[in-house]
Amino acid sequence: MPYVKAWCAGIHTESLRHLVKQYKFEYAKAAAPVLADLLLARVSELPSNTVIVPIPTVAAHIRQRGYNHIGLIARRFAKKRRLTLQPVIERVGSDRQHGAGCSERIAQAKKHFGFGKRLM
């Protein structure tokens, strides 16, 4: 099922861009709660049966950072909202999205993401 709605956690200002860059590329794990709270403040109430599904990160990037940056935000969001978190999407392949254009990212998503064994 395609997504029905998307939210923006904040305006892409220099400050937010810097925070995200530090979080993803400069090992600033402490930014996770700040980013999750920005999202929590922008997303309206969700039905109690909503399932939060984080988009998987390349395993090598998780090892390099020492944490799963999307997983941390998704976990805090789900916990604060008392929603279920289910990492049911698998990533196959490791094409780099950083610097990729929109059409490139869409092609990569079609090629490298699928439902995990938990749903089979």
Short mmCIF file of N, CA, C and O in Angstrom, two decimals:
data_model
loop_
_atom_site.label_atom_id
_atom_site.label_comp_id
_atom_site.label_asym_id
_atom_site.label_seq_id
_atom_site.Cartn_x
_atom_site.Cartn_y
_atom_site.Cartn_z
N MET A 1 0.85 -1.19 0.00
CA MET A 1 0.00 0.00 0.00
C MET A 1 0.89 1.24 0.00
O MET A 1 1.79 1.36 0.83
N PRO A 2 0.67 2.16 -0.88
CA PRO A 2 1.47 3.39 -0.89
C PRO A 2 1.14 4.24 0.33
O PRO A 2 0.09 4.09 0.94
N TYR A 3 2.06 5.13 0.66
CA TYR A 3 1.79 5.98 1.80
C TYR A 3 0.67 6.95 1.47
O TYR A 3 0.40 7.28 0.33
N VAL A 4 -0.02 7.40 2.51
CA VAL A 4 -1.17 8.26 2.34
C VAL A 4 -0.81 9.71 2.64
O VAL A 4 -1.36 10.63 2.06
N LYS A 5 0.14 9.91 3.53
CA LYS A 5 0.47 11.26 3.96
C LYS A 5 1.94 11.33 4.35
O LYS A 5 2.51 10.36 4.82
N ALA A 6 2.53 12.48 4.15
CA ALA A 6 3.92 12.70 4.56
C ALA A 6 4.00 14.01 5.32
O ALA A 6 3.17 14.90 5.12
N TRP A 7 4.97 14.12 6.21
CA TRP A 7 5.15 15.33 7.00
C TRP A 7 6.57 15.83 6.85
O TRP A 7 7.50 15.06 6.64
N CYS A 8 6.72 17.10 7.04
CA CYS A 8 8.03 17.74 7.05
C CYS A 8 8.31 18.14 8.49
O CYS A 8 7.50 18.82 9.12
N ALA A 9 9.44 17.72 9.02
CA ALA A 9 9.77 18.01 10.42
C ALA A 9 10.14 19.46 10.64
O ALA A 9 10.09 19.95 11.75
N GLY A 10 10.53 20.14 9.59
CA GLY A 10 10.89 21.55 9.75
C GLY A 10 11.32 22.14 8.43
O GLY A 10 11.56 21.43 7.45
N ILE A 11 11.42 23.44 8.42
CA ILE A 11 11.87 24.15 7.23
C ILE A 11 13.37 23.89 7.07
O ILE A 11 14.12 23.93 8.04
N HIS A 12 13.80 23.62 5.86
CA HIS A 12 15.19 23.25 5.59
C HIS A 12 16.10 24.48 5.68
O HIS A 12 16.69 24.90 4.69
N THR A 13 16.20 25.01 6.87
CA THR A 13 17.06 26.17 7.12
C THR A 13 18.50 25.70 7.26
O THR A 13 18.78 24.50 7.37
N GLU A 14 19.41 26.65 7.32
CA GLU A 14 20.82 26.32 7.51
C GLU A 14 21.03 25.56 8.83
O GLU A 14 21.80 24.61 8.89
N SER A 15 20.32 25.96 9.87
CA SER A 15 20.46 25.30 11.18
C SER A 15 20.03 23.85 11.13
O SER A 15 20.73 22.97 11.63
N LEU A 16 18.86 23.59 10.54
CA LEU A 16 18.38 22.21 10.45
C LEU A 16 19.27 21.39 9.54
O LEU A 16 19.60 20.24 9.84
N ARG A 17 19.67 21.95 8.43
CA ARG A 17 20.57 21.26 7.50
C ARG A 17 21.87 20.87 8.21
O ARG A 17 22.37 19.76 8.07
N HIS A 18 22.41 21.78 9.02
CA HIS A 18 23.64 21.52 9.77
C HIS A 18 23.43 20.40 10.80
O HIS A 18 24.27 19.51 10.94
N LEU A 19 22.31 20.45 11.50
CA LEU A 19 22.01 19.42 12.51
C LEU A 19 21.90 18.04 11.87
O LEU A 19 22.48 17.07 12.36
N VAL A 20 21.19 17.95 10.76
CA VAL A 20 21.03 16.66 10.07
C VAL A 20 22.38 16.16 9.57
O VAL A 20 22.71 14.98 9.70
N LYS A 21 23.17 17.06 9.01
CA LYS A 21 24.50 16.67 8.51
C LYS A 21 25.36 16.14 9.65
O LYS A 21 26.03 15.11 9.51
N GLN A 22 25.36 16.81 10.79
CA GLN A 22 26.13 16.33 11.93
C GLN A 22 25.65 14.97 12.38
O GLN A 22 26.44 14.09 12.67
N TYR A 23 24.34 14.81 12.45
CA TYR A 23 23.74 13.56 12.90
C TYR A 23 24.12 12.40 11.98
O TYR A 23 24.49 11.32 12.43
N LYS A 24 24.03 12.63 10.68
CA LYS A 24 24.28 11.55 9.72
C LYS A 24 25.75 11.31 9.45
O LYS A 24 26.16 10.17 9.25
N PHE A 25 26.56 12.36 9.42
CA PHE A 25 27.92 12.21 8.91
C PHE A 25 29.02 12.55 9.91
O PHE A 25 30.18 12.31 9.62
N GLU A 26 28.67 13.11 11.06
CA GLU A 26 29.70 13.53 12.01
C GLU A 26 29.49 12.92 13.40
O GLU A 26 29.94 13.47 14.39
N TYR A 27 28.77 11.80 13.43
CA TYR A 27 28.62 10.99 14.65
C TYR A 27 27.99 11.74 15.81
O TYR A 27 28.35 11.53 16.96
N ALA A 28 27.04 12.61 15.54
CA ALA A 28 26.36 13.38 16.58
C ALA A 28 25.07 12.66 16.99
O ALA A 28 23.96 13.13 16.75
N LYS A 29 25.23 11.50 17.62
CA LYS A 29 24.10 10.66 18.02
C LYS A 29 23.13 11.41 18.93
O LYS A 29 21.92 11.16 18.90
N ALA A 30 23.62 12.37 19.70
CA ALA A 30 22.77 13.12 20.62
C ALA A 30 21.71 13.95 19.90
O ALA A 30 20.76 14.42 20.54
N ALA A 31 21.82 14.10 18.59
CA ALA A 31 20.82 14.86 17.83
C ALA A 31 19.54 14.05 17.60
O ALA A 31 18.52 14.62 17.24
N ALA A 32 19.57 12.75 17.81
CA ALA A 32 18.41 11.90 17.54
C ALA A 32 17.15 12.37 18.28
O ALA A 32 16.10 12.54 17.65
N PRO A 33 17.21 12.60 19.59
CA PRO A 33 15.99 13.04 20.27
C PRO A 33 15.49 14.40 19.78
O PRO A 33 14.29 14.62 19.68
N VAL A 34 16.40 15.27 19.44
CA VAL A 34 16.02 16.60 18.94
C VAL A 34 15.27 16.46 17.62
O VAL A 34 14.19 17.04 17.43
N LEU A 35 15.80 15.66 16.72
CA LEU A 35 15.16 15.46 15.42
C LEU A 35 13.83 14.73 15.57
O LEU A 35 12.84 15.07 14.92
N ALA A 36 13.78 13.73 16.44
CA ALA A 36 12.52 13.01 16.68
C ALA A 36 11.48 13.95 17.27
O ALA A 36 10.30 13.91 16.87
N ASP A 37 11.89 14.81 18.18
CA ASP A 37 10.94 15.74 18.81
C ASP A 37 10.43 16.78 17.82
O ASP A 37 9.28 17.21 17.89
N LEU A 38 11.28 17.18 16.86
CA LEU A 38 10.80 18.08 15.80
C LEU A 38 9.69 17.40 15.00
O LEU A 38 8.67 18.01 14.69
N LEU A 39 9.90 16.14 14.69
CA LEU A 39 8.89 15.39 13.95
C LEU A 39 7.62 15.20 14.78
O LEU A 39 6.51 15.39 14.30
N LEU A 40 7.79 14.88 16.05
CA LEU A 40 6.64 14.71 16.94
C LEU A 40 5.80 15.99 17.01
O LEU A 40 4.56 15.93 17.05
N ALA A 41 6.45 17.13 17.00
CA ALA A 41 5.74 18.41 17.09
C ALA A 41 4.96 18.72 15.81
O ALA A 41 3.96 19.45 15.87
N ARG A 42 5.37 18.18 14.69
CA ARG A 42 4.74 18.50 13.41
C ARG A 42 3.67 17.51 12.97
O ARG A 42 2.80 17.85 12.20
N VAL A 43 3.76 16.27 13.45
CA VAL A 43 2.84 15.23 13.01
C VAL A 43 1.61 15.24 13.90
O VAL A 43 1.71 15.14 15.12
N SER A 44 0.45 15.34 13.26
CA SER A 44 -0.80 15.32 14.01
C SER A 44 -1.01 13.94 14.64
O SER A 44 -0.28 12.99 14.35
N GLU A 45 -2.02 13.85 15.48
CA GLU A 45 -2.31 12.57 16.11
C GLU A 45 -2.59 11.51 15.06
O GLU A 45 -3.19 11.78 14.03
N LEU A 46 -2.13 10.30 15.33
CA LEU A 46 -2.29 9.19 14.40
C LEU A 46 -3.18 8.13 15.03
O LEU A 46 -3.20 7.99 16.26
N PRO A 47 -3.89 7.35 14.23
CA PRO A 47 -4.70 6.27 14.78
C PRO A 47 -3.83 5.30 15.59
O PRO A 47 -2.66 5.09 15.26
N SER A 48 -4.39 4.71 16.61
CA SER A 48 -3.62 3.84 17.50
C SER A 48 -3.08 2.59 16.80
O SER A 48 -2.16 1.96 17.29
N ASN A 49 -3.65 2.23 15.67
CA ASN A 49 -3.17 1.05 14.94
C ASN A 49 -2.11 1.40 13.89
O ASN A 49 -1.71 0.56 13.09
N THR A 50 -1.61 2.63 13.91
CA THR A 50 -0.56 3.05 13.00
C THR A 50 0.72 2.29 13.31
O THR A 50 1.08 2.11 14.47
N VAL A 51 1.40 1.85 12.28
CA VAL A 51 2.68 1.15 12.43
C VAL A 51 3.78 2.04 11.86
O VAL A 51 3.68 2.51 10.73
N ILE A 52 4.81 2.26 12.65
CA ILE A 52 5.96 3.05 12.23
C ILE A 52 6.97 2.10 11.61
O ILE A 52 7.40 1.14 12.24
N VAL A 53 7.34 2.36 10.37
CA VAL A 53 8.27 1.50 9.63
C VAL A 53 9.47 2.33 9.20
O VAL A 53 9.37 3.15 8.29
N PRO A 54 10.61 2.13 9.86
CA PRO A 54 11.81 2.89 9.46
C PRO A 54 12.37 2.39 8.14
O PRO A 54 12.31 1.20 7.84
N ILE A 55 12.90 3.31 7.35
CA ILE A 55 13.56 2.95 6.10
C ILE A 55 14.96 2.46 6.46
O ILE A 55 15.70 3.15 7.15
N PRO A 56 15.34 1.26 6.02
CA PRO A 56 16.63 0.71 6.43
C PRO A 56 17.83 1.46 5.84
O PRO A 56 17.80 1.94 4.71
N THR A 57 18.86 1.53 6.64
CA THR A 57 20.12 2.15 6.28
C THR A 57 21.09 1.07 5.83
O THR A 57 21.00 -0.08 6.28
N VAL A 58 22.03 1.43 5.01
CA VAL A 58 23.07 0.49 4.58
C VAL A 58 23.83 0.01 5.83
O VAL A 58 24.23 0.83 6.67
N ALA A 59 24.01 -1.29 5.96
CA ALA A 59 24.65 -1.87 7.14
C ALA A 59 26.04 -1.29 7.39
O ALA A 59 26.43 -1.04 8.54
N ALA A 60 26.79 -1.05 6.33
CA ALA A 60 28.13 -0.48 6.50
C ALA A 60 28.08 0.91 7.12
O ALA A 60 28.95 1.29 7.91
N HIS A 61 27.03 1.68 6.81
CA HIS A 61 26.90 3.02 7.39
C HIS A 61 26.54 2.94 8.87
O HIS A 61 26.99 3.77 9.67
N ILE A 62 25.75 1.95 9.23
CA ILE A 62 25.42 1.75 10.65
C ILE A 62 26.69 1.40 11.42
O ILE A 62 26.95 1.94 12.49
N ARG A 63 27.49 0.50 10.86
CA ARG A 63 28.75 0.13 11.52
C ARG A 63 29.68 1.34 11.62
O ARG A 63 30.31 1.57 12.65
N GLN A 64 29.75 2.12 10.57
CA GLN A 64 30.62 3.30 10.55
C GLN A 64 30.19 4.34 11.59
O GLN A 64 31.01 4.87 12.32
N ARG A 65 28.89 4.63 11.65
CA ARG A 65 28.38 5.62 12.60
C ARG A 65 28.36 5.08 14.03
O ARG A 65 28.47 5.84 14.98
N GLY A 66 28.08 3.79 14.13
CA GLY A 66 27.90 3.20 15.46
C GLY A 66 26.45 3.23 15.90
O GLY A 66 26.12 2.86 17.02
N TYR A 67 25.56 3.67 15.04
CA TYR A 67 24.13 3.70 15.34
C TYR A 67 23.33 3.77 14.03
O TYR A 67 23.84 4.18 13.00
N ASN A 68 22.08 3.36 14.13
CA ASN A 68 21.15 3.42 13.00
C ASN A 68 20.39 4.73 13.13
O ASN A 68 19.47 4.85 13.92
N HIS A 69 20.77 5.72 12.36
CA HIS A 69 20.22 7.06 12.54
C HIS A 69 18.71 7.12 12.34
O HIS A 69 18.02 7.78 13.11
N ILE A 70 18.18 6.44 11.37
CA ILE A 70 16.73 6.45 11.15
C ILE A 70 16.02 5.62 12.22
O ILE A 70 14.96 5.99 12.72
N GLY A 71 16.63 4.50 12.59
CA GLY A 71 16.04 3.65 13.63
C GLY A 71 15.87 4.37 14.95
O GLY A 71 14.85 4.20 15.64
N LEU A 72 16.84 5.19 15.33
CA LEU A 72 16.75 5.92 16.60
C LEU A 72 15.59 6.92 16.58
O LEU A 72 14.84 7.03 17.56
N ILE A 73 15.43 7.63 15.49
CA ILE A 73 14.33 8.59 15.38
C ILE A 73 12.99 7.86 15.38
O ILE A 73 12.06 8.25 16.10
N ALA A 74 12.89 6.80 14.60
CA ALA A 74 11.64 6.03 14.51
C ALA A 74 11.27 5.42 15.86
O ALA A 74 10.11 5.45 16.26
N ARG A 75 12.27 4.90 16.57
CA ARG A 75 12.01 4.28 17.88
C ARG A 75 11.46 5.31 18.87
O ARG A 75 10.48 5.06 19.57
N ARG A 76 12.08 6.48 18.93
CA ARG A 76 11.61 7.52 19.86
C ARG A 76 10.21 8.00 19.47
O ARG A 76 9.34 8.17 20.33
N PHE A 77 9.99 8.19 18.17
CA PHE A 77 8.68 8.64 17.70
C PHE A 77 7.61 7.62 18.11
O PHE A 77 6.58 7.99 18.67
N ALA A 78 7.85 6.35 17.81
CA ALA A 78 6.87 5.30 18.13
C ALA A 78 6.64 5.21 19.65
O ALA A 78 5.49 5.09 20.09
N LYS A 79 7.70 5.28 20.43
CA LYS A 79 7.56 5.17 21.88
C LYS A 79 6.76 6.34 22.45
O LYS A 79 5.85 6.14 23.25
N LYS A 80 7.09 7.55 22.03
CA LYS A 80 6.38 8.73 22.55
C LYS A 80 4.90 8.72 22.16
O LYS A 80 4.06 9.20 22.91
N ARG A 81 4.59 8.19 20.98
CA ARG A 81 3.20 8.14 20.51
C ARG A 81 2.49 6.84 20.89
O ARG A 81 1.33 6.66 20.57
N ARG A 82 3.22 5.93 21.53
CA ARG A 82 2.67 4.62 21.91
C ARG A 82 2.14 3.87 20.67
O ARG A 82 1.05 3.33 20.67
N LEU A 83 2.98 3.86 19.64
CA LEU A 83 2.65 3.17 18.40
C LEU A 83 3.61 2.00 18.21
O LEU A 83 4.67 1.96 18.82
N THR A 84 3.23 1.09 17.35
CA THR A 84 4.05 -0.08 17.07
C THR A 84 5.15 0.29 16.07
O THR A 84 4.90 0.98 15.09
N LEU A 85 6.34 -0.19 16.35
CA LEU A 85 7.48 -0.02 15.44
C LEU A 85 7.77 -1.39 14.83
O LEU A 85 7.96 -2.36 15.56
N GLN A 86 7.77 -1.47 13.51
CA GLN A 86 8.07 -2.73 12.84
C GLN A 86 9.05 -2.49 11.70
O GLN A 86 8.67 -1.94 10.67
N PRO A 87 10.29 -2.92 11.88
CA PRO A 87 11.27 -2.78 10.79
C PRO A 87 11.11 -3.89 9.75
O PRO A 87 11.88 -4.83 9.70
N VAL A 88 10.07 -3.78 8.95
CA VAL A 88 9.71 -4.86 8.02
C VAL A 88 10.24 -4.64 6.60
O VAL A 88 10.06 -5.50 5.74
N ILE A 89 10.88 -3.51 6.35
CA ILE A 89 11.46 -3.29 5.04
C ILE A 89 12.92 -3.69 5.09
O ILE A 89 13.62 -3.37 6.04
N GLU A 90 13.36 -4.40 4.07
CA GLU A 90 14.77 -4.79 3.97
C GLU A 90 15.44 -3.99 2.87
O GLU A 90 14.81 -3.65 1.87
N ARG A 91 16.70 -3.74 3.07
CA ARG A 91 17.50 -3.07 2.05
C ARG A 91 18.43 -4.10 1.42
O ARG A 91 19.12 -4.82 2.11
N VAL A 92 18.41 -4.17 0.12
CA VAL A 92 19.29 -5.06 -0.63
C VAL A 92 20.14 -4.15 -1.52
O VAL A 92 19.61 -3.44 -2.35
N GLY A 93 21.41 -4.16 -1.31
CA GLY A 93 22.29 -3.28 -2.08
C GLY A 93 22.70 -2.07 -1.25
O GLY A 93 22.16 -1.82 -0.18
N SER A 94 23.66 -1.36 -1.77
CA SER A 94 24.20 -0.25 -0.98
C SER A 94 24.53 0.97 -1.83
O SER A 94 25.50 1.66 -1.56
N ASP A 95 23.73 1.22 -2.86
CA ASP A 95 23.95 2.44 -3.64
C ASP A 95 23.90 3.65 -2.73
O ASP A 95 23.06 3.73 -1.83
N ARG A 96 24.76 4.58 -2.98
CA ARG A 96 24.83 5.79 -2.16
C ARG A 96 23.78 6.79 -2.65
O ARG A 96 23.74 7.15 -3.81
N GLN A 97 22.92 7.23 -1.72
CA GLN A 97 21.90 8.21 -2.07
C GLN A 97 22.38 9.64 -1.87
O GLN A 97 21.87 10.54 -2.52
N HIS A 98 23.34 9.83 -1.01
CA HIS A 98 23.84 11.18 -0.73
C HIS A 98 24.32 11.81 -2.04
O HIS A 98 25.18 11.28 -2.71
N GLY A 99 23.72 12.92 -2.40
CA GLY A 99 24.08 13.60 -3.63
C GLY A 99 23.29 13.16 -4.85
O GLY A 99 23.41 13.75 -5.92
N ALA A 100 22.48 12.10 -4.71
CA ALA A 100 21.68 11.61 -5.83
C ALA A 100 20.47 12.51 -6.04
O ALA A 100 19.91 13.05 -5.09
N GLY A 101 20.07 12.65 -7.28
CA GLY A 101 18.88 13.43 -7.61
C GLY A 101 17.62 12.65 -7.34
O GLY A 101 17.66 11.45 -7.02
N CYS A 102 16.48 13.30 -7.49
CA CYS A 102 15.18 12.70 -7.21
C CYS A 102 14.94 11.44 -8.04
O CYS A 102 14.58 10.40 -7.49
N SER A 103 15.14 11.50 -9.35
CA SER A 103 14.87 10.34 -10.19
C SER A 103 15.81 9.18 -9.86
O SER A 103 15.42 8.02 -9.88
N GLU A 104 17.06 9.51 -9.52
CA GLU A 104 18.02 8.48 -9.12
C GLU A 104 17.57 7.79 -7.83
O GLU A 104 17.65 6.57 -7.71
N ARG A 105 17.12 8.57 -6.87
CA ARG A 105 16.66 8.02 -5.59
C ARG A 105 15.44 7.12 -5.78
O ARG A 105 15.33 6.08 -5.15
N ILE A 106 14.53 7.52 -6.63
CA ILE A 106 13.35 6.70 -6.90
C ILE A 106 13.75 5.37 -7.53
O ILE A 106 13.28 4.31 -7.12
N ALA A 107 14.65 5.42 -8.49
CA ALA A 107 15.13 4.19 -9.13
C ALA A 107 15.83 3.28 -8.13
O ALA A 107 15.64 2.07 -8.12
N GLN A 108 16.64 3.87 -7.26
CA GLN A 108 17.34 3.10 -6.23
C GLN A 108 16.34 2.45 -5.27
O GLN A 108 16.50 1.29 -4.88
N ALA A 109 15.33 3.20 -4.87
CA ALA A 109 14.32 2.67 -3.93
C ALA A 109 13.61 1.46 -4.54
O ALA A 109 13.39 0.46 -3.87
N LYS A 110 13.26 1.56 -5.80
CA LYS A 110 12.59 0.44 -6.47
C LYS A 110 13.48 -0.79 -6.54
O LYS A 110 13.01 -1.91 -6.46
N LYS A 111 14.76 -0.56 -6.67
CA LYS A 111 15.73 -1.64 -6.84
C LYS A 111 16.19 -2.25 -5.51
O LYS A 111 16.43 -3.44 -5.41
N HIS A 112 16.30 -1.42 -4.48
CA HIS A 112 16.98 -1.85 -3.26
C HIS A 112 16.13 -2.04 -2.01
O HIS A 112 16.66 -2.36 -0.96
N PHE A 113 14.83 -1.84 -2.10
CA PHE A 113 13.99 -2.02 -0.92
C PHE A 113 12.90 -3.03 -1.20
O PHE A 113 12.34 -3.06 -2.29
N GLY A 114 12.60 -3.85 -0.19
CA GLY A 114 11.52 -4.82 -0.32
C GLY A 114 11.06 -5.24 1.07
O GLY A 114 11.65 -4.87 2.08
N PHE A 115 10.00 -6.01 1.11
CA PHE A 115 9.50 -6.49 2.39
C PHE A 115 10.36 -7.62 2.90
O PHE A 115 10.75 -8.50 2.15
N GLY A 116 10.64 -7.57 4.19
CA GLY A 116 11.49 -8.57 4.81
C GLY A 116 10.77 -9.90 5.03
O GLY A 116 9.58 -10.04 4.77
N LYS A 117 11.52 -10.84 5.51
CA LYS A 117 11.02 -12.20 5.73
C LYS A 117 9.90 -12.23 6.77
O LYS A 117 9.10 -13.13 6.78
N ARG A 118 9.85 -11.24 7.65
CA ARG A 118 8.83 -11.23 8.68
C ARG A 118 7.42 -11.17 8.11
O ARG A 118 6.48 -11.56 8.75
N LEU A 119 7.27 -10.64 6.90
CA LEU A 119 5.94 -10.53 6.30
C LEU A 119 5.61 -11.66 5.35
O LEU A 119 4.53 -11.74 4.82
N MET A 120 6.56 -12.53 5.10
CA MET A 120 6.33 -13.61 4.15
C MET A 120 5.56 -14.75 4.78
O MET A 120 5.50 -14.98 5.90
#
